[in-house]
mmCIF file of N, CA and C in Angstrom:
data_model
loop_
_atom_site.group_PDB
_atom_site.id
_atom_site.type_symbol
_atom_site.label_atom_id
_atom_site.label_comp_id
_atom_site.label_asym_id
_atom_site.label_seq_id
_atom_site.Cartn_x
_atom_site.Cartn_y
_atom_site.Cartn_z
ATOM 1 N N GLN A 21 -16.924 20.012 2.917
ATOM 2 C CA GLN A 21 -16.382 20.881 3.919
ATOM 3 C C GLN A 21 -14.867 20.908 3.744
ATOM 4 N N SER A 22 -14.288 22.040 3.953
ATOM 5 C CA SER A 22 -12.873 22.219 3.704
ATOM 6 C C SER A 22 -12.257 23.099 4.788
ATOM 7 N N SER A 23 -10.991 22.922 4.976
ATOM 8 C CA SER A 23 -10.274 23.781 5.922
ATOM 9 C C SER A 23 -9.511 24.886 5.199
ATOM 10 N N LEU A 24 -9.800 25.094 3.937
ATOM 11 C CA LEU A 24 -9.087 26.117 3.174
ATOM 12 C C LEU A 24 -9.318 27.515 3.743
ATOM 13 N N PHE A 25 -10.473 27.740 4.350
ATOM 14 C CA PHE A 25 -10.762 29.073 4.860
ATOM 15 C C PHE A 25 -9.894 29.463 6.060
ATOM 16 N N VAL A 26 -9.265 28.477 6.738
ATOM 17 C CA VAL A 26 -8.420 28.812 7.884
ATOM 18 C C VAL A 26 -6.942 28.888 7.518
ATOM 19 N N GLN A 27 -6.601 28.553 6.293
ATOM 20 C CA GLN A 27 -5.197 28.578 5.877
ATOM 21 C C GLN A 27 -4.829 29.946 5.324
ATOM 22 N N ALA A 28 -3.580 30.245 5.460
ATOM 23 C CA ALA A 28 -3.069 31.494 4.902
ATOM 24 C C ALA A 28 -3.121 31.407 3.380
ATOM 25 N N PRO A 29 -3.003 32.535 2.693
ATOM 26 C CA PRO A 29 -3.041 32.517 1.227
ATOM 27 C C PRO A 29 -1.970 31.594 0.624
ATOM 28 N N SER A 30 -0.836 31.485 1.264
ATOM 29 C CA SER A 30 0.215 30.590 0.783
ATOM 30 C C SER A 30 0.476 29.552 1.871
ATOM 31 N N PRO A 31 -0.065 28.350 1.714
ATOM 32 C CA PRO A 31 0.141 27.335 2.754
ATOM 33 C C PRO A 31 1.616 26.962 2.868
ATOM 34 N N PRO A 32 2.043 26.561 4.058
ATOM 35 C CA PRO A 32 3.443 26.181 4.230
ATOM 36 C C PRO A 32 3.773 24.943 3.391
ATOM 37 N N THR A 33 4.980 24.890 2.901
ATOM 38 C CA THR A 33 5.431 23.743 2.102
ATOM 39 C C THR A 33 6.677 23.154 2.736
ATOM 40 N N TYR A 34 6.937 21.920 2.387
ATOM 41 C CA TYR A 34 8.125 21.238 2.882
ATOM 42 C C TYR A 34 8.862 20.644 1.694
ATOM 43 N N THR A 35 10.147 20.858 1.628
ATOM 44 C CA THR A 35 10.973 20.306 0.560
ATOM 45 C C THR A 35 11.817 19.177 1.140
ATOM 46 N N TYR A 36 11.677 18.004 0.545
ATOM 47 C CA TYR A 36 12.438 16.845 1.000
ATOM 48 C C TYR A 36 13.867 16.901 0.467
ATOM 49 N N ASP A 37 14.789 16.403 1.264
ATOM 50 C CA ASP A 37 16.167 16.306 0.808
ATOM 51 C C ASP A 37 16.239 15.311 -0.329
ATOM 52 N N PRO A 38 17.038 15.581 -1.343
ATOM 53 C CA PRO A 38 17.138 14.625 -2.445
ATOM 54 C C PRO A 38 17.805 13.332 -1.974
ATOM 55 N N ALA A 39 17.318 12.231 -2.481
ATOM 56 C CA ALA A 39 17.877 10.927 -2.125
ATOM 57 C C ALA A 39 18.612 10.349 -3.326
ATOM 58 N N ALA A 40 19.614 9.549 -3.043
ATOM 59 C CA ALA A 40 20.351 8.903 -4.119
ATOM 60 C C ALA A 40 19.445 7.873 -4.804
ATOM 61 N N VAL A 41 19.642 7.682 -6.075
ATOM 62 C CA VAL A 41 18.816 6.762 -6.845
ATOM 63 C C VAL A 41 19.214 5.323 -6.511
ATOM 64 N N PRO A 42 18.238 4.490 -6.118
ATOM 65 C CA PRO A 42 18.565 3.095 -5.814
ATOM 66 C C PRO A 42 18.758 2.282 -7.085
ATOM 67 N N THR A 43 19.596 1.260 -7.002
ATOM 68 C CA THR A 43 19.769 0.305 -8.094
ATOM 69 C C THR A 43 19.569 -1.095 -7.540
ATOM 70 N N VAL A 44 19.110 -1.998 -8.397
ATOM 71 C CA VAL A 44 18.815 -3.367 -7.981
ATOM 72 C C VAL A 44 19.368 -4.334 -9.013
ATOM 73 N N THR A 45 20.049 -5.376 -8.536
ATOM 74 C CA THR A 45 20.447 -6.492 -9.394
ATOM 75 C C THR A 45 19.923 -7.762 -8.754
ATOM 76 N N ALA A 46 19.472 -8.677 -9.581
ATOM 77 C CA ALA A 46 18.903 -9.924 -9.066
ATOM 78 C C ALA A 46 19.364 -11.087 -9.923
ATOM 79 N N SER A 47 19.557 -12.227 -9.271
ATOM 80 C CA SER A 47 19.910 -13.447 -9.996
ATOM 81 C C SER A 47 19.276 -14.636 -9.285
ATOM 82 N N PRO A 48 18.888 -15.658 -9.995
ATOM 83 C CA PRO A 48 19.012 -15.912 -11.423
ATOM 84 C C PRO A 48 18.013 -15.082 -12.238
ATOM 85 N N ALA A 49 18.104 -15.176 -13.555
ATOM 86 C CA ALA A 49 17.255 -14.386 -14.439
ATOM 87 C C ALA A 49 15.846 -14.951 -14.553
ATOM 88 N N PHE A 50 15.667 -16.235 -14.231
ATOM 89 C CA PHE A 50 14.363 -16.891 -14.343
ATOM 90 C C PHE A 50 14.042 -17.665 -13.076
ATOM 91 N N LEU A 51 12.759 -17.795 -12.776
ATOM 92 C CA LEU A 51 12.301 -18.703 -11.734
ATOM 93 C C LEU A 51 12.070 -20.058 -12.387
ATOM 94 N N THR A 52 12.617 -21.114 -11.794
ATOM 95 C CA THR A 52 12.495 -22.462 -12.349
ATOM 96 C C THR A 52 11.083 -22.979 -12.122
ATOM 97 N N PRO A 53 10.460 -23.563 -13.153
ATOM 98 C CA PRO A 53 9.079 -24.014 -13.007
ATOM 99 C C PRO A 53 8.939 -25.192 -12.045
ATOM 100 N N GLY A 54 7.900 -25.121 -11.223
ATOM 101 C CA GLY A 54 7.538 -26.233 -10.366
ATOM 102 C C GLY A 54 8.363 -26.429 -9.105
ATOM 103 N N VAL A 55 9.381 -25.613 -8.872
ATOM 104 C CA VAL A 55 10.211 -25.755 -7.671
ATOM 105 C C VAL A 55 10.427 -24.383 -7.035
ATOM 106 N N ASP A 56 10.861 -24.392 -5.784
ATOM 107 C CA ASP A 56 11.204 -23.140 -5.111
ATOM 108 C C ASP A 56 12.558 -22.647 -5.619
ATOM 109 N N THR A 57 12.630 -21.369 -5.953
ATOM 110 C CA THR A 57 13.863 -20.751 -6.425
ATOM 111 C C THR A 57 14.242 -19.639 -5.459
ATOM 112 N N VAL A 58 15.515 -19.602 -5.063
ATOM 113 C CA VAL A 58 16.010 -18.524 -4.209
ATOM 114 C C VAL A 58 16.602 -17.443 -5.115
ATOM 115 N N VAL A 59 16.037 -16.253 -5.024
ATOM 116 C CA VAL A 59 16.496 -15.113 -5.819
ATOM 117 C C VAL A 59 17.343 -14.224 -4.912
ATOM 118 N N ASP A 60 18.562 -13.956 -5.340
ATOM 119 C CA ASP A 60 19.507 -13.126 -4.594
ATOM 120 C C ASP A 60 19.387 -11.701 -5.126
ATOM 121 N N ILE A 61 18.951 -10.778 -4.285
ATOM 122 C CA ILE A 61 18.749 -9.384 -4.681
ATOM 123 C C ILE A 61 19.748 -8.518 -3.931
ATOM 124 N N ILE A 62 20.562 -7.806 -4.693
ATOM 125 C CA ILE A 62 21.556 -6.896 -4.127
ATOM 126 C C ILE A 62 21.268 -5.505 -4.676
ATOM 127 N N SER A 63 21.321 -4.512 -3.798
ATOM 128 C CA SER A 63 20.966 -3.164 -4.219
ATOM 129 C C SER A 63 21.936 -2.145 -3.635
ATOM 130 N N THR A 64 21.776 -0.926 -4.094
ATOM 131 C CA THR A 64 22.503 0.198 -3.522
ATOM 132 C C THR A 64 21.480 1.269 -3.162
ATOM 133 N N ASN A 65 21.808 2.095 -2.194
ATOM 134 C CA ASN A 65 20.961 3.213 -1.770
ATOM 135 C C ASN A 65 19.571 2.765 -1.321
ATOM 136 N N THR A 66 19.497 1.629 -0.632
ATOM 137 C CA THR A 66 18.229 1.146 -0.078
ATOM 138 C C THR A 66 18.397 0.925 1.416
ATOM 139 N N ASN A 67 17.282 0.676 2.066
ATOM 140 C CA ASN A 67 17.305 0.409 3.503
ATOM 141 C C ASN A 67 16.243 -0.645 3.812
ATOM 142 N N PHE A 68 16.477 -1.889 3.363
ATOM 143 C CA PHE A 68 15.518 -2.960 3.568
ATOM 144 C C PHE A 68 15.397 -3.291 5.051
ATOM 145 N N ASP A 69 14.176 -3.596 5.488
ATOM 146 C CA ASP A 69 13.943 -4.031 6.858
ATOM 147 C C ASP A 69 12.917 -5.160 6.841
ATOM 148 N N GLN A 70 12.417 -5.537 8.001
ATOM 149 C CA GLN A 70 11.523 -6.680 8.111
ATOM 150 C C GLN A 70 10.153 -6.435 7.480
ATOM 151 N N GLN A 71 9.848 -5.218 7.087
ATOM 152 C CA GLN A 71 8.577 -4.920 6.434
ATOM 153 C C GLN A 71 8.698 -4.899 4.913
ATOM 154 N N THR A 72 9.807 -5.370 4.376
ATOM 155 C CA THR A 72 10.026 -5.374 2.939
ATOM 156 C C THR A 72 9.172 -6.460 2.291
ATOM 157 N N VAL A 73 8.495 -6.108 1.200
ATOM 158 C CA VAL A 73 7.637 -7.031 0.465
ATOM 159 C C VAL A 73 8.130 -7.089 -0.971
ATOM 160 N N VAL A 74 8.205 -8.307 -1.534
ATOM 161 C CA VAL A 74 8.708 -8.501 -2.892
ATOM 162 C C VAL A 74 7.632 -9.165 -3.734
ATOM 163 N N GLY A 75 7.492 -8.708 -4.977
ATOM 164 C CA GLY A 75 6.579 -9.309 -5.941
ATOM 165 C C GLY A 75 7.277 -9.456 -7.284
ATOM 166 N N PHE A 76 6.741 -10.326 -8.125
ATOM 167 C CA PHE A 76 7.366 -10.592 -9.419
ATOM 168 C C PHE A 76 6.485 -10.174 -10.594
ATOM 169 N N GLY A 77 5.501 -9.324 -10.356
ATOM 170 C CA GLY A 77 4.700 -8.772 -11.435
ATOM 171 C C GLY A 77 3.603 -9.674 -11.947
ATOM 172 N N THR A 78 3.397 -10.825 -11.331
ATOM 173 C CA THR A 78 2.327 -11.723 -11.734
ATOM 174 C C THR A 78 1.828 -12.486 -10.520
ATOM 175 N N SER A 79 0.544 -12.752 -10.502
ATOM 176 C CA SER A 79 -0.028 -13.500 -9.380
ATOM 177 C C SER A 79 0.262 -14.990 -9.487
ATOM 178 N N ASP A 80 0.848 -15.429 -10.593
ATOM 179 C CA ASP A 80 1.204 -16.840 -10.756
ATOM 180 C C ASP A 80 2.395 -17.234 -9.888
ATOM 181 N N VAL A 81 3.206 -16.268 -9.494
ATOM 182 C CA VAL A 81 4.382 -16.547 -8.671
ATOM 183 C C VAL A 81 4.004 -16.364 -7.201
ATOM 184 N N VAL A 82 4.340 -17.369 -6.391
ATOM 185 C CA VAL A 82 4.073 -17.309 -4.962
ATOM 186 C C VAL A 82 5.386 -17.022 -4.243
ATOM 187 N N VAL A 83 5.426 -15.899 -3.531
ATOM 188 C CA VAL A 83 6.604 -15.563 -2.728
ATOM 189 C C VAL A 83 6.422 -16.258 -1.381
ATOM 190 N N LYS A 84 7.308 -17.191 -1.086
ATOM 191 C CA LYS A 84 7.177 -17.982 0.135
ATOM 192 C C LYS A 84 7.939 -17.384 1.305
ATOM 193 N N ARG A 85 9.047 -16.704 1.015
ATOM 194 C CA ARG A 85 9.853 -16.155 2.107
ATOM 195 C C ARG A 85 10.693 -14.994 1.590
ATOM 196 N N THR A 86 10.781 -13.956 2.400
ATOM 197 C CA THR A 86 11.678 -12.834 2.124
ATOM 198 C C THR A 86 12.592 -12.683 3.329
ATOM 199 N N GLN A 87 13.877 -12.884 3.101
ATOM 200 C CA GLN A 87 14.862 -12.793 4.185
ATOM 201 C C GLN A 87 15.730 -11.562 3.959
ATOM 202 N N VAL A 88 15.733 -10.664 4.940
ATOM 203 C CA VAL A 88 16.564 -9.465 4.865
ATOM 204 C C VAL A 88 17.929 -9.815 5.443
ATOM 205 N N VAL A 89 18.944 -9.847 4.567
ATOM 206 C CA VAL A 89 20.308 -10.159 4.991
ATOM 207 C C VAL A 89 20.987 -8.903 5.524
ATOM 208 N N SER A 90 20.763 -7.790 4.832
ATOM 209 C CA SER A 90 21.309 -6.497 5.239
ATOM 210 C C SER A 90 20.418 -5.414 4.634
ATOM 211 N N PRO A 91 20.653 -4.146 4.923
ATOM 212 C CA PRO A 91 19.831 -3.085 4.331
ATOM 213 C C PRO A 91 19.912 -3.020 2.801
ATOM 214 N N THR A 92 20.877 -3.711 2.209
ATOM 215 C CA THR A 92 21.018 -3.690 0.747
ATOM 216 C C THR A 92 21.003 -5.091 0.131
ATOM 217 N N HIS A 93 20.587 -6.102 0.904
ATOM 218 C CA HIS A 93 20.663 -7.482 0.409
ATOM 219 C C HIS A 93 19.437 -8.275 0.867
ATOM 220 N N LEU A 94 18.758 -8.916 -0.097
ATOM 221 C CA LEU A 94 17.594 -9.755 0.187
ATOM 222 C C LEU A 94 17.781 -11.141 -0.418
ATOM 223 N N LEU A 95 17.225 -12.140 0.239
ATOM 224 C CA LEU A 95 17.087 -13.479 -0.330
ATOM 225 C C LEU A 95 15.598 -13.783 -0.357
ATOM 226 N N VAL A 96 15.067 -14.050 -1.539
ATOM 227 C CA VAL A 96 13.637 -14.274 -1.710
ATOM 228 C C VAL A 96 13.417 -15.669 -2.258
ATOM 229 N N THR A 97 12.592 -16.457 -1.574
ATOM 230 C CA THR A 97 12.226 -17.784 -2.048
ATOM 231 C C THR A 97 10.863 -17.670 -2.711
ATOM 232 N N ALA A 98 10.792 -18.058 -3.997
ATOM 233 C CA ALA A 98 9.558 -17.938 -4.766
ATOM 234 C C ALA A 98 9.324 -19.206 -5.575
ATOM 235 N N ALA A 99 8.068 -19.479 -5.879
ATOM 236 C CA ALA A 99 7.701 -20.661 -6.658
ATOM 237 C C ALA A 99 6.926 -20.226 -7.886
ATOM 238 N N ALA A 100 7.369 -20.700 -9.048
ATOM 239 C CA ALA A 100 6.683 -20.448 -10.306
ATOM 240 C C ALA A 100 5.820 -21.664 -10.632
ATOM 241 N N PRO A 101 4.757 -21.469 -11.410
ATOM 242 C CA PRO A 101 3.927 -22.617 -11.780
ATOM 243 C C PRO A 101 4.711 -23.605 -12.640
ATOM 244 N N SER A 102 4.321 -24.874 -12.590
ATOM 245 C CA SER A 102 5.046 -25.883 -13.364
ATOM 246 C C SER A 102 4.854 -25.631 -14.862
ATOM 247 N N GLY A 103 5.903 -25.878 -15.601
ATOM 248 C CA GLY A 103 5.871 -25.729 -17.049
ATOM 249 C C GLY A 103 6.168 -24.333 -17.559
ATOM 250 N N VAL A 104 6.413 -23.370 -16.675
ATOM 251 C CA VAL A 104 6.626 -21.986 -17.112
ATOM 252 C C VAL A 104 7.877 -21.417 -16.457
ATOM 253 N N PHE A 105 8.826 -20.971 -17.278
ATOM 254 C CA PHE A 105 9.971 -20.215 -16.760
ATOM 255 C C PHE A 105 9.529 -18.758 -16.648
ATOM 256 N N VAL A 106 9.545 -18.218 -15.463
ATOM 257 C CA VAL A 106 9.101 -16.841 -15.248
ATOM 258 C C VAL A 106 10.324 -15.939 -15.130
ATOM 259 N N PRO A 107 10.484 -14.966 -16.047
ATOM 260 C CA PRO A 107 11.612 -14.035 -15.921
ATOM 261 C C PRO A 107 11.370 -13.085 -14.751
ATOM 262 N N ILE A 108 12.441 -12.623 -14.145
ATOM 263 C CA ILE A 108 12.312 -11.722 -13.000
ATOM 264 C C ILE A 108 12.316 -10.261 -13.432
ATOM 265 N N THR A 109 11.948 -9.997 -14.671
ATOM 266 C CA THR A 109 11.966 -8.625 -15.178
ATOM 267 C C THR A 109 10.896 -7.743 -14.550
ATOM 268 N N GLY A 110 9.854 -8.329 -13.968
ATOM 269 C CA GLY A 110 8.792 -7.548 -13.345
ATOM 270 C C GLY A 110 8.958 -7.406 -11.852
ATOM 271 N N LEU A 111 10.178 -7.431 -11.360
ATOM 272 C CA LEU A 111 10.466 -7.387 -9.925
ATOM 273 C C LEU A 111 10.007 -6.067 -9.309
ATOM 274 N N ASN A 112 9.254 -6.159 -8.202
ATOM 275 C CA ASN A 112 8.812 -4.993 -7.433
ATOM 276 C C ASN A 112 9.194 -5.201 -5.976
ATOM 277 N N ILE A 113 9.819 -4.210 -5.376
ATOM 278 C CA ILE A 113 10.205 -4.281 -3.970
ATOM 279 C C ILE A 113 9.579 -3.085 -3.261
ATOM 280 N N THR A 114 8.797 -3.368 -2.212
ATOM 281 C CA THR A 114 8.141 -2.323 -1.442
ATOM 282 C C THR A 114 8.703 -2.332 -0.030
ATOM 283 N N ASN A 115 9.115 -1.161 0.414
ATOM 284 C CA ASN A 115 9.662 -1.013 1.760
ATOM 285 C C ASN A 115 9.121 0.282 2.340
ATOM 286 N N GLY A 116 8.150 0.169 3.243
ATOM 287 C CA GLY A 116 7.521 1.367 3.779
ATOM 288 C C GLY A 116 6.756 2.079 2.679
ATOM 289 N N LEU A 117 7.049 3.348 2.461
ATOM 290 C CA LEU A 117 6.397 4.107 1.401
ATOM 291 C C LEU A 117 7.198 4.122 0.110
ATOM 292 N N ARG A 118 8.331 3.458 0.089
ATOM 293 C CA ARG A 118 9.190 3.437 -1.090
ATOM 294 C C ARG A 118 8.926 2.175 -1.904
ATOM 295 N N VAL A 119 8.699 2.349 -3.197
ATOM 296 C CA VAL A 119 8.471 1.230 -4.097
ATOM 297 C C VAL A 119 9.553 1.248 -5.165
ATOM 298 N N LEU A 120 10.299 0.157 -5.258
ATOM 299 C CA LEU A 120 11.301 0.012 -6.310
ATOM 300 C C LEU A 120 10.693 -0.877 -7.379
ATOM 301 N N SER A 121 10.365 -0.298 -8.479
ATOM 302 C CA SER A 121 9.805 -1.033 -9.596
ATOM 303 C C SER A 121 10.723 -0.791 -10.764
ATOM 304 N N GLN A 122 11.704 -1.640 -10.879
ATOM 305 C CA GLN A 122 12.767 -1.410 -11.827
ATOM 306 C C GLN A 122 12.757 -2.493 -12.885
ATOM 307 N N SER A 123 12.660 -2.085 -14.119
ATOM 308 C CA SER A 123 12.740 -3.043 -15.192
ATOM 309 C C SER A 123 14.178 -3.546 -15.280
ATOM 310 N N LEU A 124 14.323 -4.855 -15.211
ATOM 311 C CA LEU A 124 15.655 -5.443 -15.286
ATOM 312 C C LEU A 124 15.976 -5.916 -16.701
ATOM 313 N N GLY A 125 15.223 -5.437 -17.678
ATOM 314 C CA GLY A 125 15.461 -5.822 -19.059
ATOM 315 C C GLY A 125 14.736 -7.101 -19.419
ATOM 316 N N PHE A 126 14.799 -7.454 -20.659
ATOM 317 C CA PHE A 126 14.168 -8.673 -21.129
ATOM 318 C C PHE A 126 15.241 -9.642 -21.591
ATOM 319 N N PRO A 127 15.330 -10.804 -20.948
ATOM 320 C CA PRO A 127 16.354 -11.774 -21.371
ATOM 321 C C PRO A 127 15.990 -12.360 -22.737
ATOM 322 N N ILE A 128 16.994 -12.536 -23.544
ATOM 323 C CA ILE A 128 16.819 -13.150 -24.851
ATOM 324 C C ILE A 128 17.601 -14.435 -24.873
ATOM 325 N N LEU A 129 16.915 -15.525 -25.142
ATOM 326 C CA LEU A 129 17.538 -16.839 -25.152
ATOM 327 C C LEU A 129 17.807 -17.286 -26.568
ATOM 328 N N ALA A 130 18.849 -18.080 -26.737
ATOM 329 C CA ALA A 130 19.135 -18.660 -28.050
ATOM 330 C C ALA A 130 18.043 -19.649 -28.394
ATOM 331 N N PRO A 131 17.652 -19.719 -29.667
ATOM 332 C CA PRO A 131 16.599 -20.661 -30.039
ATOM 333 C C PRO A 131 17.059 -22.101 -29.866
ATOM 334 N N THR A 132 16.127 -22.964 -29.532
ATOM 335 C CA THR A 132 16.431 -24.387 -29.395
ATOM 336 C C THR A 132 16.446 -24.996 -30.797
ATOM 337 N N PRO A 133 17.546 -25.678 -31.155
ATOM 338 C CA PRO A 133 17.604 -26.248 -32.508
ATOM 339 C C PRO A 133 16.537 -27.325 -32.684
ATOM 340 N N ALA A 134 15.971 -27.348 -33.866
ATOM 341 C CA ALA A 134 14.949 -28.356 -34.197
ATOM 342 C C ALA A 134 15.622 -29.714 -34.387
ATOM 343 N N PRO A 135 14.958 -30.796 -33.949
ATOM 344 C CA PRO A 135 15.578 -32.133 -34.100
ATOM 345 C C PRO A 135 15.648 -32.578 -35.532
#
């Protein structure tokens, strides 16, 4: 069943105002294995509130707390499994209907010299 028969030939449309592109920076670059790490997230053109949810792209990381400092600043406490440094390159921030899924690049570390 459809309501198409009651609509005019050209249904009304709505054009949203363009929004500025948000940017996100986060530090540190890795979650320390086996301990709680506080990740400082600073952004532009965002409006974080108490419904903001943060993920790190893997179910291995447990987000313990998300603190909204301001509409453009978050402090996230997360725990990575022991023995694994988890890069924050898979950071996802959801706020209402807006999802910020921004690749923060891939960190490259210097090789550890062999003994």
